[in-house]
């Protein structure tokens, strides 16, 4: 009888632990976005109410780093992604035969990754 009570108690504790872990791990990230028009995307907010800098600001940061203007380049892709718990904009754009890739912190605008590929 003691073994049954102990087993039931252990299963209850295990069940509570698993439920607590599942609830704390669930977060719904904002949807990824790709720029499809000239209209700037509104500033987005994380689940903890921290505002993102927005796609337009991320573009400006990348263009400034490249020493280019929006008229000089063709944007291929802009995505909002969460990598290792850090929200970031991933940008790809071209100018002539040169392709640029950047990862920019979506909260503070810090450039996290910068690559230039000249063909």
mmCIF file with all atom_site columns, C-alpha atoms in Angstrom:
data_model
loop_
_atom_site.group_PDB
_atom_site.id
_atom_site.type_symbol
_atom_site.label_atom_id
_atom_site.label_alt_id
_atom_site.label_comp_id
_atom_site.label_asym_id
_atom_site.label_entity_id
_atom_site.label_seq_id
_atom_site.pdbx_PDB_ins_code
_atom_site.Cartn_x
_atom_site.Cartn_y
_atom_site.Cartn_z
_atom_site.occupancy
_atom_site.B_iso_or_equiv
_atom_site.pdbx_formal_charge
_atom_site.auth_seq_id
_atom_site.auth_comp_id
_atom_site.auth_asym_id
_atom_site.auth_atom_id
_atom_site.pdbx_PDB_model_num
ATOM 1   C CA . UNK A 1 1   ? 0.000  0.000  0.000   1.00 0.00 ? 1   UNK A CA 1
ATOM 2   C CA . UNK A 1 2   ? 2.837  2.403  0.881   1.00 0.00 ? 2   UNK A CA 1
ATOM 3   C CA . UNK A 1 3   ? 4.431  1.716  -2.486  1.00 0.00 ? 3   UNK A CA 1
ATOM 4   C CA . UNK A 1 4   ? 1.208  2.620  -4.303  1.00 0.00 ? 4   UNK A CA 1
ATOM 5   C CA . UNK A 1 5   ? 0.842  5.869  -2.367  1.00 0.00 ? 5   UNK A CA 1
ATOM 6   C CA . UNK A 1 6   ? 4.484  6.753  -2.997  1.00 0.00 ? 6   UNK A CA 1
ATOM 7   C CA . UNK A 1 7   ? 4.131  5.952  -6.705  1.00 0.00 ? 7   UNK A CA 1
ATOM 8   C CA . UNK A 1 8   ? 0.972  8.085  -6.973  1.00 0.00 ? 8   UNK A CA 1
ATOM 9   C CA . UNK A 1 9   ? 2.696  10.968 -5.179  1.00 0.00 ? 9   UNK A CA 1
ATOM 10  C CA . UNK A 1 10  ? 5.726  10.766 -7.472  1.00 0.00 ? 10  UNK A CA 1
ATOM 11  C CA . UNK A 1 11  ? 3.498  10.729 -10.558 1.00 0.00 ? 11  UNK A CA 1
ATOM 12  C CA . UNK A 1 12  ? 1.584  13.775 -9.303  1.00 0.00 ? 12  UNK A CA 1
ATOM 13  C CA . UNK A 1 13  ? 4.769  15.723 -8.657  1.00 0.00 ? 13  UNK A CA 1
ATOM 14  C CA . UNK A 1 14  ? 6.158  14.695 -12.032 1.00 0.00 ? 14  UNK A CA 1
ATOM 15  C CA . UNK A 1 15  ? 2.940  15.770 -13.744 1.00 0.00 ? 15  UNK A CA 1
ATOM 16  C CA . UNK A 1 16  ? 2.989  19.169 -12.012 1.00 0.00 ? 16  UNK A CA 1
ATOM 17  C CA . UNK A 1 17  ? 6.629  19.679 -12.948 1.00 0.00 ? 17  UNK A CA 1
ATOM 18  C CA . UNK A 1 18  ? 6.008  18.829 -16.602 1.00 0.00 ? 18  UNK A CA 1
ATOM 19  C CA . UNK A 1 19  ? 2.975  21.140 -16.774 1.00 0.00 ? 19  UNK A CA 1
ATOM 20  C CA . UNK A 1 20  ? 4.990  24.004 -15.265 1.00 0.00 ? 20  UNK A CA 1
ATOM 21  C CA . UNK A 1 21  ? 7.817  23.472 -17.749 1.00 0.00 ? 21  UNK A CA 1
ATOM 22  C CA . UNK A 1 22  ? 5.476  23.414 -20.719 1.00 0.00 ? 22  UNK A CA 1
ATOM 23  C CA . UNK A 1 23  ? 3.681  26.621 -19.726 1.00 0.00 ? 23  UNK A CA 1
ATOM 24  C CA . UNK A 1 24  ? 6.870  28.594 -19.139 1.00 0.00 ? 24  UNK A CA 1
ATOM 25  C CA . UNK A 1 25  ? 8.403  27.512 -22.441 1.00 0.00 ? 25  UNK A CA 1
ATOM 26  C CA . UNK A 1 26  ? 5.489  28.620 -24.580 1.00 0.00 ? 26  UNK A CA 1
ATOM 27  C CA . UNK A 1 27  ? 5.972  31.976 -26.233 1.00 0.00 ? 27  UNK A CA 1
ATOM 28  C CA . UNK A 1 28  ? 4.375  33.074 -29.427 1.00 0.00 ? 28  UNK A CA 1
ATOM 29  C CA . UNK A 1 29  ? 6.851  35.126 -31.436 1.00 0.00 ? 29  UNK A CA 1
ATOM 30  C CA . UNK A 1 30  ? 5.620  37.868 -33.705 1.00 0.00 ? 30  UNK A CA 1
ATOM 31  C CA . UNK A 1 31  ? 5.226  36.665 -37.276 1.00 0.00 ? 31  UNK A CA 1
ATOM 32  C CA . UNK A 1 32  ? 8.212  36.930 -39.588 1.00 0.00 ? 32  UNK A CA 1
ATOM 33  C CA . UNK A 1 33  ? 7.835  39.667 -42.122 1.00 0.00 ? 33  UNK A CA 1
ATOM 34  C CA . UNK A 1 34  ? 9.229  40.347 -45.536 1.00 0.00 ? 34  UNK A CA 1
ATOM 35  C CA . UNK A 1 35  ? 9.041  43.818 -46.980 1.00 0.00 ? 35  UNK A CA 1
ATOM 36  C CA . UNK A 1 36  ? 6.712  43.838 -49.951 1.00 0.00 ? 36  UNK A CA 1
ATOM 37  C CA . UNK A 1 37  ? 5.913  47.518 -50.325 1.00 0.00 ? 37  UNK A CA 1
ATOM 38  C CA . UNK A 1 38  ? 7.411  50.947 -49.872 1.00 0.00 ? 38  UNK A CA 1
ATOM 39  C CA . UNK A 1 39  ? 5.197  51.539 -46.819 1.00 0.00 ? 39  UNK A CA 1
ATOM 40  C CA . UNK A 1 40  ? 7.260  51.163 -43.660 1.00 0.00 ? 40  UNK A CA 1
ATOM 41  C CA . UNK A 1 41  ? 6.164  48.440 -41.278 1.00 0.00 ? 41  UNK A CA 1
ATOM 42  C CA . UNK A 1 42  ? 4.783  49.670 -37.962 1.00 0.00 ? 42  UNK A CA 1
ATOM 43  C CA . UNK A 1 43  ? 6.974  49.293 -34.916 1.00 0.00 ? 43  UNK A CA 1
ATOM 44  C CA . UNK A 1 44  ? 6.365  45.836 -33.508 1.00 0.00 ? 44  UNK A CA 1
ATOM 45  C CA . UNK A 1 45  ? 6.306  44.823 -29.868 1.00 0.00 ? 45  UNK A CA 1
ATOM 46  C CA . UNK A 1 46  ? 7.700  41.710 -28.196 1.00 0.00 ? 46  UNK A CA 1
ATOM 47  C CA . UNK A 1 47  ? 5.716  39.631 -25.723 1.00 0.00 ? 47  UNK A CA 1
ATOM 48  C CA . UNK A 1 48  ? 7.323  41.589 -22.867 1.00 0.00 ? 48  UNK A CA 1
ATOM 49  C CA . UNK A 1 49  ? 6.234  44.947 -24.393 1.00 0.00 ? 49  UNK A CA 1
ATOM 50  C CA . UNK A 1 50  ? 9.731  45.887 -25.573 1.00 0.00 ? 50  UNK A CA 1
ATOM 51  C CA . UNK A 1 51  ? 9.433  47.769 -28.850 1.00 0.00 ? 51  UNK A CA 1
ATOM 52  C CA . UNK A 1 52  ? 11.343 46.685 -31.939 1.00 0.00 ? 52  UNK A CA 1
ATOM 53  C CA . UNK A 1 53  ? 13.185 49.282 -34.000 1.00 0.00 ? 53  UNK A CA 1
ATOM 54  C CA . UNK A 1 54  ? 11.205 48.283 -37.120 1.00 0.00 ? 54  UNK A CA 1
ATOM 55  C CA . UNK A 1 55  ? 12.269 47.167 -40.588 1.00 0.00 ? 55  UNK A CA 1
ATOM 56  C CA . UNK A 1 56  ? 12.817 50.693 -41.888 1.00 0.00 ? 56  UNK A CA 1
ATOM 57  C CA . UNK A 1 57  ? 15.302 51.534 -39.118 1.00 0.00 ? 57  UNK A CA 1
ATOM 58  C CA . UNK A 1 58  ? 17.070 48.180 -39.612 1.00 0.00 ? 58  UNK A CA 1
ATOM 59  C CA . UNK A 1 59  ? 17.424 49.020 -43.317 1.00 0.00 ? 59  UNK A CA 1
ATOM 60  C CA . UNK A 1 60  ? 18.861 52.446 -42.487 1.00 0.00 ? 60  UNK A CA 1
ATOM 61  C CA . UNK A 1 61  ? 21.431 50.903 -40.135 1.00 0.00 ? 61  UNK A CA 1
ATOM 62  C CA . UNK A 1 62  ? 22.532 48.359 -42.761 1.00 0.00 ? 62  UNK A CA 1
ATOM 63  C CA . UNK A 1 63  ? 22.705 50.933 -45.540 1.00 0.00 ? 63  UNK A CA 1
ATOM 64  C CA . UNK A 1 64  ? 24.762 53.284 -43.372 1.00 0.00 ? 64  UNK A CA 1
ATOM 65  C CA . UNK A 1 65  ? 27.188 50.448 -42.600 1.00 0.00 ? 65  UNK A CA 1
ATOM 66  C CA . UNK A 1 66  ? 27.499 49.698 -46.338 1.00 0.00 ? 66  UNK A CA 1
ATOM 67  C CA . UNK A 1 67  ? 27.883 53.372 -47.226 1.00 0.00 ? 67  UNK A CA 1
ATOM 68  C CA . UNK A 1 68  ? 24.946 53.149 -49.619 1.00 0.00 ? 68  UNK A CA 1
ATOM 69  C CA . UNK A 1 69  ? 21.479 54.626 -50.039 1.00 0.00 ? 69  UNK A CA 1
ATOM 70  C CA . UNK A 1 70  ? 18.158 52.887 -50.649 1.00 0.00 ? 70  UNK A CA 1
ATOM 71  C CA . UNK A 1 71  ? 18.296 54.033 -54.278 1.00 0.00 ? 71  UNK A CA 1
ATOM 72  C CA . UNK A 1 72  ? 21.663 52.239 -54.702 1.00 0.00 ? 72  UNK A CA 1
ATOM 73  C CA . UNK A 1 73  ? 20.457 48.768 -53.643 1.00 0.00 ? 73  UNK A CA 1
ATOM 74  C CA . UNK A 1 74  ? 17.845 46.098 -54.200 1.00 0.00 ? 74  UNK A CA 1
ATOM 75  C CA . UNK A 1 75  ? 16.558 44.503 -51.021 1.00 0.00 ? 75  UNK A CA 1
ATOM 76  C CA . UNK A 1 76  ? 16.153 40.757 -51.384 1.00 0.00 ? 76  UNK A CA 1
ATOM 77  C CA . UNK A 1 77  ? 14.801 39.827 -47.993 1.00 0.00 ? 77  UNK A CA 1
ATOM 78  C CA . UNK A 1 78  ? 14.060 41.265 -44.566 1.00 0.00 ? 78  UNK A CA 1
ATOM 79  C CA . UNK A 1 79  ? 12.935 38.877 -41.825 1.00 0.00 ? 79  UNK A CA 1
ATOM 80  C CA . UNK A 1 80  ? 12.302 39.208 -38.128 1.00 0.00 ? 80  UNK A CA 1
ATOM 81  C CA . UNK A 1 81  ? 13.682 36.170 -36.339 1.00 0.00 ? 81  UNK A CA 1
ATOM 82  C CA . UNK A 1 82  ? 14.584 35.046 -32.843 1.00 0.00 ? 82  UNK A CA 1
ATOM 83  C CA . UNK A 1 83  ? 18.016 33.445 -32.582 1.00 0.00 ? 83  UNK A CA 1
ATOM 84  C CA . UNK A 1 84  ? 19.322 32.196 -29.218 1.00 0.00 ? 84  UNK A CA 1
ATOM 85  C CA . UNK A 1 85  ? 16.678 34.293 -27.469 1.00 0.00 ? 85  UNK A CA 1
ATOM 86  C CA . UNK A 1 86  ? 17.630 37.501 -29.311 1.00 0.00 ? 86  UNK A CA 1
ATOM 87  C CA . UNK A 1 87  ? 15.132 39.162 -31.649 1.00 0.00 ? 87  UNK A CA 1
ATOM 88  C CA . UNK A 1 88  ? 16.885 40.304 -34.811 1.00 0.00 ? 88  UNK A CA 1
ATOM 89  C CA . UNK A 1 89  ? 16.253 41.508 -38.325 1.00 0.00 ? 89  UNK A CA 1
ATOM 90  C CA . UNK A 1 90  ? 17.992 39.462 -41.005 1.00 0.00 ? 90  UNK A CA 1
ATOM 91  C CA . UNK A 1 91  ? 18.566 41.533 -44.135 1.00 0.00 ? 91  UNK A CA 1
ATOM 92  C CA . UNK A 1 92  ? 19.889 40.664 -47.573 1.00 0.00 ? 92  UNK A CA 1
ATOM 93  C CA . UNK A 1 93  ? 20.430 43.244 -50.302 1.00 0.00 ? 93  UNK A CA 1
ATOM 94  C CA . UNK A 1 94  ? 22.465 43.740 -53.470 1.00 0.00 ? 94  UNK A CA 1
ATOM 95  C CA . UNK A 1 95  ? 24.290 46.545 -55.141 1.00 0.00 ? 95  UNK A CA 1
ATOM 96  C CA . UNK A 1 96  ? 25.642 45.521 -58.536 1.00 0.00 ? 96  UNK A CA 1
ATOM 97  C CA . UNK A 1 97  ? 27.578 42.280 -58.123 1.00 0.00 ? 97  UNK A CA 1
ATOM 98  C CA . UNK A 1 98  ? 27.949 42.701 -54.367 1.00 0.00 ? 98  UNK A CA 1
ATOM 99  C CA . UNK A 1 99  ? 25.603 40.980 -51.930 1.00 0.00 ? 99  UNK A CA 1
ATOM 100 C CA . UNK A 1 100 ? 25.272 42.135 -48.320 1.00 0.00 ? 100 UNK A CA 1
ATOM 101 C CA . UNK A 1 101 ? 23.902 40.165 -45.383 1.00 0.00 ? 101 UNK A CA 1
ATOM 102 C CA . UNK A 1 102 ? 23.269 41.668 -41.983 1.00 0.00 ? 102 UNK A CA 1
ATOM 103 C CA . UNK A 1 103 ? 21.740 40.638 -38.687 1.00 0.00 ? 103 UNK A CA 1
ATOM 104 C CA . UNK A 1 104 ? 20.614 43.600 -36.604 1.00 0.00 ? 104 UNK A CA 1
ATOM 105 C CA . UNK A 1 105 ? 19.343 43.444 -33.031 1.00 0.00 ? 105 UNK A CA 1
ATOM 106 C CA . UNK A 1 106 ? 15.625 44.228 -33.265 1.00 0.00 ? 106 UNK A CA 1
ATOM 107 C CA . UNK A 1 107 ? 15.582 45.998 -29.892 1.00 0.00 ? 107 UNK A CA 1
ATOM 108 C CA . UNK A 1 108 ? 18.655 48.259 -29.875 1.00 0.00 ? 108 UNK A CA 1
ATOM 109 C CA . UNK A 1 109 ? 19.871 48.290 -33.509 1.00 0.00 ? 109 UNK A CA 1
ATOM 110 C CA . UNK A 1 110 ? 23.267 46.717 -32.826 1.00 0.00 ? 110 UNK A CA 1
ATOM 111 C CA . UNK A 1 111 ? 24.816 44.997 -35.853 1.00 0.00 ? 111 UNK A CA 1
ATOM 112 C CA . UNK A 1 112 ? 25.244 41.366 -34.799 1.00 0.00 ? 112 UNK A CA 1
ATOM 113 C CA . UNK A 1 113 ? 26.560 39.987 -38.105 1.00 0.00 ? 113 UNK A CA 1
ATOM 114 C CA . UNK A 1 114 ? 27.869 41.617 -41.269 1.00 0.00 ? 114 UNK A CA 1
ATOM 115 C CA . UNK A 1 115 ? 28.903 39.820 -44.460 1.00 0.00 ? 115 UNK A CA 1
ATOM 116 C CA . UNK A 1 116 ? 29.822 41.188 -47.877 1.00 0.00 ? 116 UNK A CA 1
ATOM 117 C CA . UNK A 1 117 ? 30.121 38.823 -50.830 1.00 0.00 ? 117 UNK A CA 1
ATOM 118 C CA . UNK A 1 118 ? 31.626 40.221 -54.025 1.00 0.00 ? 118 UNK A CA 1
ATOM 119 C CA . UNK A 1 119 ? 31.099 38.053 -57.093 1.00 0.00 ? 119 UNK A CA 1
#
